[in-house]
CSV table of C-alpha atoms in Angstrom, one decimal:
chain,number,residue,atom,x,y,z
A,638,UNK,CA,0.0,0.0,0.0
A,639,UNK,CA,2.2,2.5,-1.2
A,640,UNK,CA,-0.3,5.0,-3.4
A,641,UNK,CA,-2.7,7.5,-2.3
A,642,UNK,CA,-5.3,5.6,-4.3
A,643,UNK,CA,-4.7,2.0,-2.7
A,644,UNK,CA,-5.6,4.4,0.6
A,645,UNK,CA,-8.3,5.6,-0.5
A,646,UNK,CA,-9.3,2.3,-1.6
A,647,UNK,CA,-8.8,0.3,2.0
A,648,UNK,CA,-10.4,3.8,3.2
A,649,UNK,CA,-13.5,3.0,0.7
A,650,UNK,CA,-13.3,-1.0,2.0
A,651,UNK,CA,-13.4,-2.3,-1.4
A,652,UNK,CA,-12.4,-5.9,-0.5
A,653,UNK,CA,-9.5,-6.2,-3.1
A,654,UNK,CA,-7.8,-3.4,-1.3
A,655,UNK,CA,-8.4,-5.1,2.2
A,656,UNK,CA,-7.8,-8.2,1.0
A,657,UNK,CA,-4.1,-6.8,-0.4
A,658,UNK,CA,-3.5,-5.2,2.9
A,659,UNK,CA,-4.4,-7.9,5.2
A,660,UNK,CA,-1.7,-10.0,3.0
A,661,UNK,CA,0.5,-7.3,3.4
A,662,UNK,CA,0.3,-7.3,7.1
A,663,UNK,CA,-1.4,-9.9,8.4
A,664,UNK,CA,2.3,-11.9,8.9
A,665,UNK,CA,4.0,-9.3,10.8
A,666,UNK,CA,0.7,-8.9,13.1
A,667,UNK,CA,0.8,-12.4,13.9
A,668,UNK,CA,4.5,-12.3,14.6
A,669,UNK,CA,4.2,-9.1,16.8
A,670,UNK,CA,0.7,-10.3,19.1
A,671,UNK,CA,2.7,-13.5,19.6
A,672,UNK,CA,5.5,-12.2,20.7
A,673,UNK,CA,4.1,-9.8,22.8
A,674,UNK,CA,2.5,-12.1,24.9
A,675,UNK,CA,-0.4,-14.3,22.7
A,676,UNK,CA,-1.2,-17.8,23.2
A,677,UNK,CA,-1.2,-19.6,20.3
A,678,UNK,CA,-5.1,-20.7,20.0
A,679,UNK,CA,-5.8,-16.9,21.0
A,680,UNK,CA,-2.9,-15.2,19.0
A,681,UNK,CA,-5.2,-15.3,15.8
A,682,UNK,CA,-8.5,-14.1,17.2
A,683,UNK,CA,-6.6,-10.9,18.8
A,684,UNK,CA,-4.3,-10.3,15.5
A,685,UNK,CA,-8.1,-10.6,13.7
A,686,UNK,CA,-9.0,-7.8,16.6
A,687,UNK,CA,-6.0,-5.3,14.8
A,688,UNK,CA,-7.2,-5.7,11.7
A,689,UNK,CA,-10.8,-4.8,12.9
A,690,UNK,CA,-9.6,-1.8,14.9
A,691,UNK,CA,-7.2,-0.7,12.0
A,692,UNK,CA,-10.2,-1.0,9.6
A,693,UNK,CA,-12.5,1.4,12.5
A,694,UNK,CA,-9.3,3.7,12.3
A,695,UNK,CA,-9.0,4.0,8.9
A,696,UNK,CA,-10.1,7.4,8.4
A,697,UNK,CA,-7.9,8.7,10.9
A,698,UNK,CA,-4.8,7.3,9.2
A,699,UNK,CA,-2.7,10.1,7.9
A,700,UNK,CA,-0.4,8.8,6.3
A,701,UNK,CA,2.8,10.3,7.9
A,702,UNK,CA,4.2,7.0,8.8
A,703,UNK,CA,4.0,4.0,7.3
A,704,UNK,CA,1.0,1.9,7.5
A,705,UNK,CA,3.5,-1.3,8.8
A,706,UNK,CA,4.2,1.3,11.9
A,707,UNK,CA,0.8,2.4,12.3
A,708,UNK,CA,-0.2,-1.1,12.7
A,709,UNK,CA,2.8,-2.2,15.4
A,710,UNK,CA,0.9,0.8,17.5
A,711,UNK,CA,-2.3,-0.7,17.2
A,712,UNK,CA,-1.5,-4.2,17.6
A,713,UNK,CA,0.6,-3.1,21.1
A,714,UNK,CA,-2.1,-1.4,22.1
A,715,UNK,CA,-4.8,-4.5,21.3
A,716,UNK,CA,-2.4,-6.9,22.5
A,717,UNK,CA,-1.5,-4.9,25.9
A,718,UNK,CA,-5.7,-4.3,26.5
A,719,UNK,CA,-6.2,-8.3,26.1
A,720,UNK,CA,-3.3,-9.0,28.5
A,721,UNK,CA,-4.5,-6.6,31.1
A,722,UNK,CA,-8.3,-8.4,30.8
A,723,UNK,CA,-5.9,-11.8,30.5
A,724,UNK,CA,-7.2,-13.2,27.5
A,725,UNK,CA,-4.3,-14.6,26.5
A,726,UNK,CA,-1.5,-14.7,29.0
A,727,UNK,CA,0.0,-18.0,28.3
A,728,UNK,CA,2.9,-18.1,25.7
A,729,UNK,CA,3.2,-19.8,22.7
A,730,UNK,CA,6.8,-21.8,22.4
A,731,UNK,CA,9.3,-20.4,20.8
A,732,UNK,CA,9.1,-23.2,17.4
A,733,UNK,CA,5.7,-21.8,16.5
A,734,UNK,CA,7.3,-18.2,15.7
A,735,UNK,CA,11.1,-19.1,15.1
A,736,UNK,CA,9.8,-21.9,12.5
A,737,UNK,CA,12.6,-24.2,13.7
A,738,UNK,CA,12.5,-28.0,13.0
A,739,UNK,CA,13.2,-30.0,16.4
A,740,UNK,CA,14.1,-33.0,14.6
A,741,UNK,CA,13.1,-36.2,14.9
A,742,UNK,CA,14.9,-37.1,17.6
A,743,UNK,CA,13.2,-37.6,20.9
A,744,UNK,CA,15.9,-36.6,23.5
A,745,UNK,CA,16.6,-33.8,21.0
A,746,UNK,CA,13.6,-32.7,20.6
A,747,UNK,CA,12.3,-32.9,23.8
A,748,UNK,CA,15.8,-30.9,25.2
A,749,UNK,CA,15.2,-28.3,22.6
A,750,UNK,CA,11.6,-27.6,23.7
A,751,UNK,CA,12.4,-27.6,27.2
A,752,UNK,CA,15.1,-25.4,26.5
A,753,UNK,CA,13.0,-22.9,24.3
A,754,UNK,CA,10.1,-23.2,26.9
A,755,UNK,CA,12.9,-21.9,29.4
A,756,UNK,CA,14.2,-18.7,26.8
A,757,UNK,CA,10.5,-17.8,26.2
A,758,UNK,CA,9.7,-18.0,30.1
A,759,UNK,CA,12.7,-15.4,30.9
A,760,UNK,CA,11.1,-13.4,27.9
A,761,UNK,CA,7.6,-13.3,29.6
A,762,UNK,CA,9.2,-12.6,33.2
A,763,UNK,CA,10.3,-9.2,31.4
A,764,UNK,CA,7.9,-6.1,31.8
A,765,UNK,CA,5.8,-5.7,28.2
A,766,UNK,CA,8.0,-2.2,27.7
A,767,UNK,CA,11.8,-4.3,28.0
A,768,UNK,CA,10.0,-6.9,26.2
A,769,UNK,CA,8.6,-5.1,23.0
A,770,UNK,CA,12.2,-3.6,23.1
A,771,UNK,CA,14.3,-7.5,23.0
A,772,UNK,CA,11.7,-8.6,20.9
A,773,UNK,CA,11.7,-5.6,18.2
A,774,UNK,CA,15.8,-5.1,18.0
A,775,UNK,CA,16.8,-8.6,19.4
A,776,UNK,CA,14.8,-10.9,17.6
A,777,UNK,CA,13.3,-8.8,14.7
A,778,UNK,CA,16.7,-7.1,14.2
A,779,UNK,CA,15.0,-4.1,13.2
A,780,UNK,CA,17.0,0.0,13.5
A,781,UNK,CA,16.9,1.7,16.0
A,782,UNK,CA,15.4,4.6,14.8
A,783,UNK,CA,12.3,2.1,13.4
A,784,UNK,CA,12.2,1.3,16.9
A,785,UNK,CA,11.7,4.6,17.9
A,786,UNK,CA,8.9,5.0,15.3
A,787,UNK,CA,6.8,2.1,15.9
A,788,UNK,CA,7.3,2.4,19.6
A,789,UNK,CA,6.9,6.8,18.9
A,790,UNK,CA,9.8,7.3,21.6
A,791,UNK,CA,13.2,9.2,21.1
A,792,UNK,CA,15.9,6.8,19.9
A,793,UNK,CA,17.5,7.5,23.5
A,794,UNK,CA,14.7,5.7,24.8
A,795,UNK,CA,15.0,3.4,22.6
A,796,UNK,CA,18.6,2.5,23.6
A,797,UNK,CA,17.7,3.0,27.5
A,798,UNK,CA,15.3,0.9,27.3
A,799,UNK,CA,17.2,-2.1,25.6
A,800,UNK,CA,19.8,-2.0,28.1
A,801,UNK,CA,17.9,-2.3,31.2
A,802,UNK,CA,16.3,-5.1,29.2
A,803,UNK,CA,19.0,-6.9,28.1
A,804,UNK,CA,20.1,-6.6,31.6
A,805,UNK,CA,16.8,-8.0,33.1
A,806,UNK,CA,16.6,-11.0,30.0
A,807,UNK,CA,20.3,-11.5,30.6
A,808,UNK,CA,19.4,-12.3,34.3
A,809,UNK,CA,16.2,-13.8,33.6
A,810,UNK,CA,18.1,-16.6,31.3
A,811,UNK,CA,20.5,-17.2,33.7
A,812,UNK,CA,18.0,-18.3,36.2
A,813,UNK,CA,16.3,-20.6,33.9
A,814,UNK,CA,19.9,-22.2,33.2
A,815,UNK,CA,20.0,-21.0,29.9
A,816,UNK,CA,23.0,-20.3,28.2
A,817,UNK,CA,23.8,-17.7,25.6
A,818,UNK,CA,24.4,-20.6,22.8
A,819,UNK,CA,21.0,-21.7,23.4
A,820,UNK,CA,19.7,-17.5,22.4
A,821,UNK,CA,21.9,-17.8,19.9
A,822,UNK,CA,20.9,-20.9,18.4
A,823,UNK,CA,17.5,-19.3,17.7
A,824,UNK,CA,19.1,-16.0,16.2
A,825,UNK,CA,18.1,-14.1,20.1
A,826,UNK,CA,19.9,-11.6,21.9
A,827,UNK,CA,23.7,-12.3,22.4
């Protein structure tokens, strides 16, 4: 959705413009509600809830960022009101977002999955702030300054944030017993 007229299009709901901007999005929504803090049965229903709030907010989309950013505010916002009512506290594992084969090994597999259970329970120990923060630059490797944007904070709070985070998940793994090969073996924080 790059035109003024594909705007106005999703602004008009004709359904091939939805339909194009759901496909656009709908990925990165699911990725972002899950890793903020969605089970995995409910992780759909409330990604489904951003699209119906983003549709409802259409007409107040300006335009001055982009719609990917828009979105990350109202998905934080959607997923952070169904956390506080606790719709969906419980975490999905780690292999339903990383997309990583255990194997077919059954001591393998079953130490993997203990051992991402462990990285995503020091993840969800960390306050939904730190945690948008390890999970935007950590995980999604995204700039700073996008960060900033998607989060509409300074970059300075940006960086502030992440190192009291990193700090906190850094503890947080180490009293799970997990160790920094494990993160990296999923591409986490270092």
């Amino acid at each position: 959705m790059n035109a003024t007229s594909d705007l106005d299009a999703l602004r008009g709901l004709e359904p091939a413009a939805v339909e194009q901007f759901y496909r656009d999005h709908a990925p990165s929504v699911l990725g972002w509600v899950i890793r903020l803090g969605g089970a995995r049965l409910d992780s759909e229903d409330v990604a489904h809830q951003v699209f119906e709030v983003a549709l409802q907010r259409l007409p107040s989309f300006r335009g001055e960022s982009s719609p990917r950013t828009w979105l990350y505010g109202i998905t934080r916002r959607v997923v952070a009101n169904a956390r506080r009512k606790q719709a969906i506290w419980s975490f999905v594992g780690l292999e339903t977002w990383l997309g990583v084969d255990p194997g077919p090994d059954p001591e393998m597999v079953s130490g993997r999955e203990s051992q991402r259970r462990r990285v995503q329970e020091a993840l969800d120990t960390l306050p939904f702030g730190h945690r948008e923060v390890v999970v935007l630059l950590d995980i999604e490797e995204r700039p700073a300054a996008e960060v900033a944007q998607m989060l509409d904070v300074p970059v300075g709070t940006v960086y502030s944030r992440s190192h009291h985070a990193r700090k906190a998940f850094a503890s947080a793994l180490k009293r799970k017993g997990v160790t920094a090969e494990a993160v990296l073996s999923w591409g986490g924080v270092a």
